Short mmCIF file of N, CA and C in Angstrom, two decimals:
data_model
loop_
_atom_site.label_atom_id
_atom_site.label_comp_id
_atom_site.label_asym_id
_atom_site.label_seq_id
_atom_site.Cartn_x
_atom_site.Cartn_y
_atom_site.Cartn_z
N UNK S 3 -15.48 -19.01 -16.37
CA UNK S 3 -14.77 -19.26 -17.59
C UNK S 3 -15.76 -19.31 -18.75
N UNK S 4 -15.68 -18.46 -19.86
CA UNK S 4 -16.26 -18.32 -20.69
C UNK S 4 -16.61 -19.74 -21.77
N UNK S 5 -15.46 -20.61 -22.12
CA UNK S 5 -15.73 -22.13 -22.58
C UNK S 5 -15.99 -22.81 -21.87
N UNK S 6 -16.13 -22.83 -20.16
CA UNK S 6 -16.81 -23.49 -19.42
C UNK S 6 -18.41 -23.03 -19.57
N UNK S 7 -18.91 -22.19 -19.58
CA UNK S 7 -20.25 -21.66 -19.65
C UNK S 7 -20.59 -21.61 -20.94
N UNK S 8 -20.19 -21.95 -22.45
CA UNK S 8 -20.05 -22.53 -23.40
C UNK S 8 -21.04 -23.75 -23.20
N UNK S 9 -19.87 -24.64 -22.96
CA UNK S 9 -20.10 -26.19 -22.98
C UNK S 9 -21.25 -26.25 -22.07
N UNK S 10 -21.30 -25.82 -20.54
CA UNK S 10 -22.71 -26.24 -20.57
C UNK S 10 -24.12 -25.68 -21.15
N UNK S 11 -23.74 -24.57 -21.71
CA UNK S 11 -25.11 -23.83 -22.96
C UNK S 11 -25.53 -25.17 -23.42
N UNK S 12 -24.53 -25.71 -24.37
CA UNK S 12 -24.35 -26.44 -25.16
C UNK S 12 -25.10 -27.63 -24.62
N UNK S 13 -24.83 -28.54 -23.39
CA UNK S 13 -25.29 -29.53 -23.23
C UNK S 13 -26.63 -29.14 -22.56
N UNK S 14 -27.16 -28.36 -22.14
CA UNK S 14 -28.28 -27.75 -21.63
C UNK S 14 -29.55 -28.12 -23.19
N UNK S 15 -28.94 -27.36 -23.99
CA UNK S 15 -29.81 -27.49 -25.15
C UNK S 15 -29.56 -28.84 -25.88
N UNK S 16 -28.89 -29.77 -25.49
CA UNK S 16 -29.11 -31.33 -26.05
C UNK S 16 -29.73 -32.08 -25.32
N UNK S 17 -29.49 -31.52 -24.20
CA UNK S 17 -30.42 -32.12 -23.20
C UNK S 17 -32.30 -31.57 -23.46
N UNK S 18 -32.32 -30.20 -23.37
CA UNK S 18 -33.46 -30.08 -24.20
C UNK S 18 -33.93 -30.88 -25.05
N UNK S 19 -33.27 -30.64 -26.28
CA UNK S 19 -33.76 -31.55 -27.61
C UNK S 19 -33.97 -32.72 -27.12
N UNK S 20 -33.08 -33.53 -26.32
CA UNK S 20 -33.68 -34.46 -25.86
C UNK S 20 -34.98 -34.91 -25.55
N UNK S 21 -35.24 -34.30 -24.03
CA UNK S 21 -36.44 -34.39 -23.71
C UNK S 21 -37.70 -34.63 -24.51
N UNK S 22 -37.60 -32.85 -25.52
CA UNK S 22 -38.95 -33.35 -26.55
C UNK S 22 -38.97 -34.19 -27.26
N UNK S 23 -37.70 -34.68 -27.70
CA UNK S 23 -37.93 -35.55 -28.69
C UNK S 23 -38.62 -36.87 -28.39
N UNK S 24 -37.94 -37.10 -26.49
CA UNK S 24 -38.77 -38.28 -26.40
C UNK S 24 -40.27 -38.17 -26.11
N UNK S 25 -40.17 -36.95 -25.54
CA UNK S 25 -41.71 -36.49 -25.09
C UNK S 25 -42.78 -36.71 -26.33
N UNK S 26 -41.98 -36.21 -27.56
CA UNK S 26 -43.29 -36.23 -28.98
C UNK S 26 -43.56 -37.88 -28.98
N UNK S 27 -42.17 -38.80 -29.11
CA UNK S 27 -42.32 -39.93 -29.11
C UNK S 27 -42.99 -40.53 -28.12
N UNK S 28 -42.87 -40.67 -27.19
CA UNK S 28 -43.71 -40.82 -25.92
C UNK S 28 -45.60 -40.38 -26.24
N UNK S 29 -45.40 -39.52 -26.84
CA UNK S 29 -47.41 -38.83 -26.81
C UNK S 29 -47.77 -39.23 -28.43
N UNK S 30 -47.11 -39.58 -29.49
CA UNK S 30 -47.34 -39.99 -30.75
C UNK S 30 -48.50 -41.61 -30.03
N UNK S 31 -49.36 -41.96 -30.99
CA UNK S 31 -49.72 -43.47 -31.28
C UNK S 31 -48.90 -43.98 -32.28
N UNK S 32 -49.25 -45.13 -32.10
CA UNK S 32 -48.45 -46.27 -32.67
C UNK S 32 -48.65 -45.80 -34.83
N UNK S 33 -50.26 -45.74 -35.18
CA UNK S 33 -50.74 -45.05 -35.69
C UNK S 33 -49.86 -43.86 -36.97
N UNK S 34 -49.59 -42.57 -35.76
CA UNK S 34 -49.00 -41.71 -35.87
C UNK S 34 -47.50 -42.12 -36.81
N UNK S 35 -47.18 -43.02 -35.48
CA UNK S 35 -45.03 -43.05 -36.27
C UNK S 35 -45.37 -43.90 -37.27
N UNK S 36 -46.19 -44.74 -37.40
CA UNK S 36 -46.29 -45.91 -39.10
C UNK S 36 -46.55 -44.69 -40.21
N UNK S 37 -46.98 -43.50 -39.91
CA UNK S 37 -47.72 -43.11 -40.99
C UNK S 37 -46.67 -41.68 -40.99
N UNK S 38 -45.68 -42.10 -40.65
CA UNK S 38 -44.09 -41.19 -41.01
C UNK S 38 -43.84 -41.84 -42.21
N UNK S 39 -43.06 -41.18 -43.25
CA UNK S 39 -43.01 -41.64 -44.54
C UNK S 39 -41.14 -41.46 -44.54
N UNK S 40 -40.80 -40.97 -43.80
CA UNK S 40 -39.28 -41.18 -43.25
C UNK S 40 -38.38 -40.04 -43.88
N UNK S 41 -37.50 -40.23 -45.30
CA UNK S 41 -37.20 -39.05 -45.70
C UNK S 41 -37.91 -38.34 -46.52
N UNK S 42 -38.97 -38.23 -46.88
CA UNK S 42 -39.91 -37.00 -47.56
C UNK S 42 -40.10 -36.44 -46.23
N UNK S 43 -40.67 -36.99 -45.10
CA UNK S 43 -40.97 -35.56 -44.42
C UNK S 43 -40.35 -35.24 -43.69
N UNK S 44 -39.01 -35.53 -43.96
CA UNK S 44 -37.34 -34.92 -43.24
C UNK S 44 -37.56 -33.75 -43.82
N UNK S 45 -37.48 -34.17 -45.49
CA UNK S 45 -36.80 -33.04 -46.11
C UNK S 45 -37.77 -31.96 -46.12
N UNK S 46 -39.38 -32.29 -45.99
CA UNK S 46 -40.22 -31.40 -46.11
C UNK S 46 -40.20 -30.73 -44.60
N UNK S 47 -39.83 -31.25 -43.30
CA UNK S 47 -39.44 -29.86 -42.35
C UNK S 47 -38.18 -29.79 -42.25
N UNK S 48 -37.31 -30.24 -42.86
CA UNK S 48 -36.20 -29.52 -42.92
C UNK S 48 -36.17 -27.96 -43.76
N UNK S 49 -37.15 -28.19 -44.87
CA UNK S 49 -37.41 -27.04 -45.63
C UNK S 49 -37.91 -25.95 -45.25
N UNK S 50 -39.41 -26.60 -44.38
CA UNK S 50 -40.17 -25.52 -43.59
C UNK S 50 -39.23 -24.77 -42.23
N UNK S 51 -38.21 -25.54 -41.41
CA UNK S 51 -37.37 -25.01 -40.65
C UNK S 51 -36.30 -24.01 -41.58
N UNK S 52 -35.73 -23.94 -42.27
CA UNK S 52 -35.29 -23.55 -43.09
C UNK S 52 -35.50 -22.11 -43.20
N UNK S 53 -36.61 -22.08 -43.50
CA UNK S 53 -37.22 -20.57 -43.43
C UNK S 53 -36.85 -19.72 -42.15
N UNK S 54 -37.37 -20.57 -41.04
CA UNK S 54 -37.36 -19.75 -40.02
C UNK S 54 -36.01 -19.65 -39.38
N UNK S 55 -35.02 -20.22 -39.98
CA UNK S 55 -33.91 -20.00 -39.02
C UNK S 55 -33.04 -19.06 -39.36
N UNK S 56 -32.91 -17.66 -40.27
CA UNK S 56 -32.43 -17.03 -40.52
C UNK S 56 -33.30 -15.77 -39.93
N UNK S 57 -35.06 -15.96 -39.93
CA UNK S 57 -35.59 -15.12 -38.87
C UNK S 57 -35.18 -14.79 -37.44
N UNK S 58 -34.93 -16.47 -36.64
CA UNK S 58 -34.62 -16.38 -35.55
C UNK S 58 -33.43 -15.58 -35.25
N UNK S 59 -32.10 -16.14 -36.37
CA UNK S 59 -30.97 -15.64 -36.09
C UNK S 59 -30.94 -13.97 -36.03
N UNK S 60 -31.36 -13.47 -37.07
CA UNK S 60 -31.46 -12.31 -37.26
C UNK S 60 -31.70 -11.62 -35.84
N UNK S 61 -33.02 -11.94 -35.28
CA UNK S 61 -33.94 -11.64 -33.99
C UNK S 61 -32.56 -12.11 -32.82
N UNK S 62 -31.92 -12.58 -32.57
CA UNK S 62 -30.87 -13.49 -31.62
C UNK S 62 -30.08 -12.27 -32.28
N UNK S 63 -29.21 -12.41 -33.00
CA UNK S 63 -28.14 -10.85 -33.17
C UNK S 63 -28.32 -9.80 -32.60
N UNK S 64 -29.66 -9.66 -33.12
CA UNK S 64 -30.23 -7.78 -32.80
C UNK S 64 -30.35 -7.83 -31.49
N UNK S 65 -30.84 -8.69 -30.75
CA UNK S 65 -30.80 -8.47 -28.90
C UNK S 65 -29.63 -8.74 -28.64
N UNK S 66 -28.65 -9.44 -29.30
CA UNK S 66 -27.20 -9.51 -28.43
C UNK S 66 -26.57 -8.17 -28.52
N UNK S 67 -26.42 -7.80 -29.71
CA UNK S 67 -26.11 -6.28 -30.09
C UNK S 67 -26.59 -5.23 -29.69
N UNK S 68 -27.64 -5.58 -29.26
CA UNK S 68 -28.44 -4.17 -28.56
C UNK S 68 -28.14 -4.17 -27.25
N UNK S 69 -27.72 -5.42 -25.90
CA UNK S 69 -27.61 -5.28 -25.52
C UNK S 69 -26.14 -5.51 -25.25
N UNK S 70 -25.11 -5.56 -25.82
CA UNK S 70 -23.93 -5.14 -25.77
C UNK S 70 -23.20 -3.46 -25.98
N UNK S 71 -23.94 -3.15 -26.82
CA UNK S 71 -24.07 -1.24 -27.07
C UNK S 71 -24.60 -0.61 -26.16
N UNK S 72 -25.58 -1.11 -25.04
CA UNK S 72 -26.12 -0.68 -24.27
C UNK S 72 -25.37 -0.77 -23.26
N UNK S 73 -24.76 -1.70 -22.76
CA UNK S 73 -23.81 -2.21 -21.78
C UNK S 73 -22.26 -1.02 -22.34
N UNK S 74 -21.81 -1.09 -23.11
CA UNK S 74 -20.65 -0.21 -23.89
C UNK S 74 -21.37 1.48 -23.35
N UNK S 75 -22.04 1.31 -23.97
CA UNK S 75 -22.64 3.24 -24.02
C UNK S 75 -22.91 3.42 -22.33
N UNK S 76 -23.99 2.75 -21.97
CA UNK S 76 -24.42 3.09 -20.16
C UNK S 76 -23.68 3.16 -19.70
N UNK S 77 -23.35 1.96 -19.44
CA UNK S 77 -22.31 1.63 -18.10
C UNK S 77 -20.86 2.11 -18.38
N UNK S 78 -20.27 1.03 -19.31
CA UNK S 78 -18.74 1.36 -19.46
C UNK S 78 -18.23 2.97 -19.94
N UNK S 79 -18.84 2.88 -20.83
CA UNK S 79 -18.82 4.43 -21.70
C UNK S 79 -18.76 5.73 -20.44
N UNK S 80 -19.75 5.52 -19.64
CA UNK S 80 -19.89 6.79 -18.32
C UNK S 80 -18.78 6.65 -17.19
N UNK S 81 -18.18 4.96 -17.04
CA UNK S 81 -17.43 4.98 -16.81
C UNK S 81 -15.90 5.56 -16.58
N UNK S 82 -16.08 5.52 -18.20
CA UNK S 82 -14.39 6.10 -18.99
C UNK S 82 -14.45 6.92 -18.88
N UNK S 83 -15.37 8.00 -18.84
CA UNK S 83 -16.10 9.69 -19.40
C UNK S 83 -15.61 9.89 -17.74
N UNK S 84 -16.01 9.43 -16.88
CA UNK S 84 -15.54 9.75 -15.53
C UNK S 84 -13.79 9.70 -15.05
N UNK S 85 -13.26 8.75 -15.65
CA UNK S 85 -12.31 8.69 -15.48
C UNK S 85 -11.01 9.43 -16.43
N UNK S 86 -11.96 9.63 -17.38
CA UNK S 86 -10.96 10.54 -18.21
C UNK S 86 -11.43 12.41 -17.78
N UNK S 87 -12.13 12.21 -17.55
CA UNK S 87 -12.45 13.65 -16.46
C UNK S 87 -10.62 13.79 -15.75
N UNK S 88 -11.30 13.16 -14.67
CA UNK S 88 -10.56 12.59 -13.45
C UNK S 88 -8.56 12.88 -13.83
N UNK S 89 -8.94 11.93 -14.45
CA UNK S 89 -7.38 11.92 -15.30
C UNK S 89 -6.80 13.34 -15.90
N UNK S 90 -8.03 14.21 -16.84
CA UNK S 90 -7.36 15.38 -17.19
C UNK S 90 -6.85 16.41 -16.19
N UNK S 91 -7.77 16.57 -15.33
CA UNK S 91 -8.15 17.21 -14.36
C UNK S 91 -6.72 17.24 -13.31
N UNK S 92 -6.22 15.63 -12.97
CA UNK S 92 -5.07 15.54 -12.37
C UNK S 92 -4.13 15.88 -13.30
N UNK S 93 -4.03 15.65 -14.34
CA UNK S 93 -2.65 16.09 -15.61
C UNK S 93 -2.44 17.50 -15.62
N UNK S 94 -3.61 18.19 -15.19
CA UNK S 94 -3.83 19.92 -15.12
C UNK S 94 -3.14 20.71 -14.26
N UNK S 95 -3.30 19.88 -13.01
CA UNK S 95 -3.06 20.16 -11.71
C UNK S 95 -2.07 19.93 -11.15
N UNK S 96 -1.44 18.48 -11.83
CA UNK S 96 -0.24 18.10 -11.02
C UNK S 96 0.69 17.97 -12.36
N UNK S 97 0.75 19.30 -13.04
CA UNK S 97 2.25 19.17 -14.03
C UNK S 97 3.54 18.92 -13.54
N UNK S 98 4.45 18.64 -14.39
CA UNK S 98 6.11 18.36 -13.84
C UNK S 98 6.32 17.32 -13.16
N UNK S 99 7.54 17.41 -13.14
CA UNK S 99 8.57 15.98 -12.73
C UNK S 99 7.95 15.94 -11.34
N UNK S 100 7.94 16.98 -10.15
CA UNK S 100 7.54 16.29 -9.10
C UNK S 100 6.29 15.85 -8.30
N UNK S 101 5.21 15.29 -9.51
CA UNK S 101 4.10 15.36 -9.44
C UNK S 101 3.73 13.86 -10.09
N UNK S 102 5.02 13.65 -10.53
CA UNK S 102 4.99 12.17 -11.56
C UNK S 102 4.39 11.24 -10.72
N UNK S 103 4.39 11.12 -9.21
CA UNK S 103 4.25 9.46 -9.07
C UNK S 103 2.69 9.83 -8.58
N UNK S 104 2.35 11.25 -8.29
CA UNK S 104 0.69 11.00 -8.02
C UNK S 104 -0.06 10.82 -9.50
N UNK S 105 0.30 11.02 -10.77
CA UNK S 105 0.00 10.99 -11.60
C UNK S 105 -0.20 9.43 -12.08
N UNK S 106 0.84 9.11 -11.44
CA UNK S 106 0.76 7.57 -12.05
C UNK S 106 0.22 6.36 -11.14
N UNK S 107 0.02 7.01 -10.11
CA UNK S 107 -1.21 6.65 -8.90
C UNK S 107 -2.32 6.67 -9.54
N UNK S 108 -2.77 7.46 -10.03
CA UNK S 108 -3.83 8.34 -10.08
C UNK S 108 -4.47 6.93 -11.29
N UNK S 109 -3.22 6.89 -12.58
CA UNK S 109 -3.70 6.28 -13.47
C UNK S 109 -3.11 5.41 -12.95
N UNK S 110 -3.22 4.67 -12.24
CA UNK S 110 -2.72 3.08 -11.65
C UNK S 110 -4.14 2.74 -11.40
N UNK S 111 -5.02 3.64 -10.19
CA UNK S 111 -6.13 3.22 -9.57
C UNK S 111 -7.47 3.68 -10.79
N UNK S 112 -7.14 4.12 -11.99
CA UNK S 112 -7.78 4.68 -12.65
C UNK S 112 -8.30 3.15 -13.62
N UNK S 113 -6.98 2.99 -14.13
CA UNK S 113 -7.00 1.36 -14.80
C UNK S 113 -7.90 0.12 -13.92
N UNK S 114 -7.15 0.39 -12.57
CA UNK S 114 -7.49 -0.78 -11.70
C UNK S 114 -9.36 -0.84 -11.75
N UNK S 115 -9.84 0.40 -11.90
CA UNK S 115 -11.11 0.73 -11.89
C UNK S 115 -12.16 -0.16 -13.41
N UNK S 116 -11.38 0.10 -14.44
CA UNK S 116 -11.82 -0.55 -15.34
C UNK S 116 -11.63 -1.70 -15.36
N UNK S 117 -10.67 -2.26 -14.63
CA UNK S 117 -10.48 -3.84 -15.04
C UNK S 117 -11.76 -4.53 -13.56
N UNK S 118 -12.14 -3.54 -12.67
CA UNK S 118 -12.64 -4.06 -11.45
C UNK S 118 -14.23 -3.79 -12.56
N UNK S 119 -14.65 -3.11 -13.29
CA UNK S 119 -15.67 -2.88 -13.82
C UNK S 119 -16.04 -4.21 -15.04
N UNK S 120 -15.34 -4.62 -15.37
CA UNK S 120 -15.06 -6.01 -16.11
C UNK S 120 -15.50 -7.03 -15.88
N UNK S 121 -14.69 -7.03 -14.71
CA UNK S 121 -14.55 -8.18 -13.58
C UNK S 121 -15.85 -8.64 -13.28
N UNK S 122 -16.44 -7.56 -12.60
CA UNK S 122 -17.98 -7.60 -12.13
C UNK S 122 -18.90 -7.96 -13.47
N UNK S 123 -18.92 -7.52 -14.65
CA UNK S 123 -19.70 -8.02 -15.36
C UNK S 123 -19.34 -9.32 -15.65
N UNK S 124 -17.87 -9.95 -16.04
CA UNK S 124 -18.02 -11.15 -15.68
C UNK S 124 -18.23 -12.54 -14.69
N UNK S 125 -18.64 -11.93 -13.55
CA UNK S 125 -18.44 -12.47 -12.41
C UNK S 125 -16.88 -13.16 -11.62
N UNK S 126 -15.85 -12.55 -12.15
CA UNK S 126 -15.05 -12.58 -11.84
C UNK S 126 -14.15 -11.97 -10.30
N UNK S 127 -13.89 -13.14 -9.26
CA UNK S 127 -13.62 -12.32 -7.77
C UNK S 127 -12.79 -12.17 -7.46
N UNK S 128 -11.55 -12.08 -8.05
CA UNK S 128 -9.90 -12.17 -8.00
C UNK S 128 -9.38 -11.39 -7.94
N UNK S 129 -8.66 -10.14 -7.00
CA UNK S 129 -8.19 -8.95 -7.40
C UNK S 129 -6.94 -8.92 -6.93
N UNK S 130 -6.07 -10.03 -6.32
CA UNK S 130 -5.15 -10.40 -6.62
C UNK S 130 -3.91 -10.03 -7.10
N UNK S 131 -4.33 -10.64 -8.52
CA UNK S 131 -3.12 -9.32 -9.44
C UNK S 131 -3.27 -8.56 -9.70
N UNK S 132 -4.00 -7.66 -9.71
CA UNK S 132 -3.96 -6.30 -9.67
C UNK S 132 -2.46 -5.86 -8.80
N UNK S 133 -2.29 -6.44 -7.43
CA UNK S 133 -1.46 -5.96 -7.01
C UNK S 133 -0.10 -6.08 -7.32
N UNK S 134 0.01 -7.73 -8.19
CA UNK S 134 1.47 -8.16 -8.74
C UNK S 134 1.27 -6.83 -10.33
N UNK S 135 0.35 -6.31 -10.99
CA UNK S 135 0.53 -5.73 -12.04
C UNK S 135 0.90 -4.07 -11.33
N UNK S 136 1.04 -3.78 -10.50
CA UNK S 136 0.81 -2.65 -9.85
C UNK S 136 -0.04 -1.43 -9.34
N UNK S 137 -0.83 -1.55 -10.08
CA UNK S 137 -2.50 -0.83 -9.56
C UNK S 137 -3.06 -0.85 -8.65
N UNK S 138 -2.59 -1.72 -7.62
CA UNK S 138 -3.00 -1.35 -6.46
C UNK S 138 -2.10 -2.19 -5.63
N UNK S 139 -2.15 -1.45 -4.09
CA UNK S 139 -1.22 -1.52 -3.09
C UNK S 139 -2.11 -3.10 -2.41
N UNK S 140 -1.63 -3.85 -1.25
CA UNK S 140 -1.75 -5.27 -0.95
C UNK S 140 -3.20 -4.69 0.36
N UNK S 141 -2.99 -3.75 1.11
CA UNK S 141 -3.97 -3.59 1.84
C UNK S 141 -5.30 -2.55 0.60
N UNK S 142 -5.27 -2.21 -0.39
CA UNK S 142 -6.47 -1.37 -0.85
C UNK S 142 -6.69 -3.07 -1.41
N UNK S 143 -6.00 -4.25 -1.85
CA UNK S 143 -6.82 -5.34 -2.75
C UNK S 143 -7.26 -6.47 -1.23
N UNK S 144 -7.00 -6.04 -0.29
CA UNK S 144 -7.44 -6.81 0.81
C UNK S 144 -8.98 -5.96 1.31
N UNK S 145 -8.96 -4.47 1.15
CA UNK S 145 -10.17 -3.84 1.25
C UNK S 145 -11.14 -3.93 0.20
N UNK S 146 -10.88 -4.62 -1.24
CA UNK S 146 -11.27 -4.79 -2.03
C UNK S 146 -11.89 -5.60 -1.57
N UNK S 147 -11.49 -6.82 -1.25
CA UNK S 147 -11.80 -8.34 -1.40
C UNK S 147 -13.38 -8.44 -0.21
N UNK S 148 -12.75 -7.48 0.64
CA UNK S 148 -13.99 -7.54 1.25
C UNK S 148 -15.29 -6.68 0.91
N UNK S 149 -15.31 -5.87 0.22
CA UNK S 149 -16.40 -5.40 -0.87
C UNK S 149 -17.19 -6.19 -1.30
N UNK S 150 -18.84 -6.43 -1.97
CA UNK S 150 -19.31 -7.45 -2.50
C UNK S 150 -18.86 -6.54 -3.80
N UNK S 151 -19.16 -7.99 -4.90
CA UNK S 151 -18.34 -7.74 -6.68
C UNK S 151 -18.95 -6.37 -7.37
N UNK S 152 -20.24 -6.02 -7.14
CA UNK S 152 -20.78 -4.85 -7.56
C UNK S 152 -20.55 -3.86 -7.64
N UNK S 153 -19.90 -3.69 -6.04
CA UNK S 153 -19.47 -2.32 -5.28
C UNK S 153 -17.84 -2.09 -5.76
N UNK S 154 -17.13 -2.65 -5.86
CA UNK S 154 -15.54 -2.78 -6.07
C UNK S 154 -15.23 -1.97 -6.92
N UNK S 155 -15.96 -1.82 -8.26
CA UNK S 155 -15.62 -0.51 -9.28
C UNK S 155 -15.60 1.07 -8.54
N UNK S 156 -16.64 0.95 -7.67
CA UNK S 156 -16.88 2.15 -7.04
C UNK S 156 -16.17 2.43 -5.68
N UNK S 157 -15.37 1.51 -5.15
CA UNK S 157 -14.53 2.17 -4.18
C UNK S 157 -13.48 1.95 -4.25
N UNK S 158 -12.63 2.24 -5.67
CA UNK S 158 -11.97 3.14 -6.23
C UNK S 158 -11.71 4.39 -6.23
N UNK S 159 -13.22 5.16 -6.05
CA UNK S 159 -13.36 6.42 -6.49
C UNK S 159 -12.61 7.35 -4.93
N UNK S 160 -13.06 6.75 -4.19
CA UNK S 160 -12.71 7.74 -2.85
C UNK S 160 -11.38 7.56 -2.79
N UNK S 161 -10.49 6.43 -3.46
CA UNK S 161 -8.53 6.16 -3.35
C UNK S 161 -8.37 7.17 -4.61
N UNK S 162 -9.21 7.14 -5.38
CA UNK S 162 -8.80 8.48 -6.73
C UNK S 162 -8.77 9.73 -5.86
N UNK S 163 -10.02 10.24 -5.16
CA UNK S 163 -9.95 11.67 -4.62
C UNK S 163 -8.84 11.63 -3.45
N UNK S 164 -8.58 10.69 -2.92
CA UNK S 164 -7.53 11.00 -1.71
C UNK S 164 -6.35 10.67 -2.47
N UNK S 165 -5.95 10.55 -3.74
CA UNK S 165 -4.65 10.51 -4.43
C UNK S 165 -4.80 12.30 -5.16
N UNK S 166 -6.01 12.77 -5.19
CA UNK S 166 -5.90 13.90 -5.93
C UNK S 166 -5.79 14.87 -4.51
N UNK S 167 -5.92 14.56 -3.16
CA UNK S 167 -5.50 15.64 -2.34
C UNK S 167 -4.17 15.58 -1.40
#
């Protein structure tokens, strides 16, 4: 769950801050904390932080973005490009009314493929409904289940070619 893995980001890095904070306090002398002047030198690293946190952010965007476009273009992108192959290819082949239900096989297990490609990047192991949504039959999500999460996008592909013969 995505706000479950949220919240503990979240307490991970308070828990951090924690630590150092007691750690500086902990390794300061007595010395040291008397000769804190309290809010002047808040505001004076609040200022100096200041600076840098629109660097960091900047730097934090550009790797999330880079590696979300990368993830979109590689993976998913070659994905679709395969399956919309796949898809024309059967629309070509199997015109007319009595060709309709391999067609919609075809794009049943075609879908089921992207949502199993998802899945896996989110660590998600449920394939389940797939079968109440219709995309797949109760024994291909029982052959699923026994797949590890990686592999599941990809054995799809051999129920696509034996729906295209």
């Amino acid at each position: 769950n995505v706000t479950h893995d949220g919240w503990i980001t979240i307490l991970c890095n308070v828990l951090i801050s924690g630590v150092v904070a007691a750690g500086m306090l902990l390794t300061m002398t007595n010395e040291e904390i008397l000769d804190l002047k309290g809010a002047e030198d808040l505001r004076e690293l609040t200022k100096y932080m200041n600076g840098f946190c629109p660097f960091i952010l900047g730097l934090y965007l550009s790797m999330t973005l880079t590696r979300w476009w990368d993830l979109r273009v590689k993976a998913l992108g070659a994905h679709l490009d395969c399956i919309c192959n796949l898809f024309m290819l059967a629309c070509v082949h199997f015109d007319g009314q009595q060709h309709s239900q391999a067609r919609a096989r075809i794009k049943n297990l075609a879908l089921a493929s992207v949502v199993l490609v998802v899945r896996m990047a989110r660590g998600h192991n449920n394939v389940d409904d797939l079968v109440g949504r219709g995309l797949l039959t109760q024994v291909e999500a029982e052959t699923l289940q026994e797949a590890p999460l990686s592999e599941r996008p990809m054995v799809i592909f051999p129920l696509l070619l034996q729906a295209l013969w």
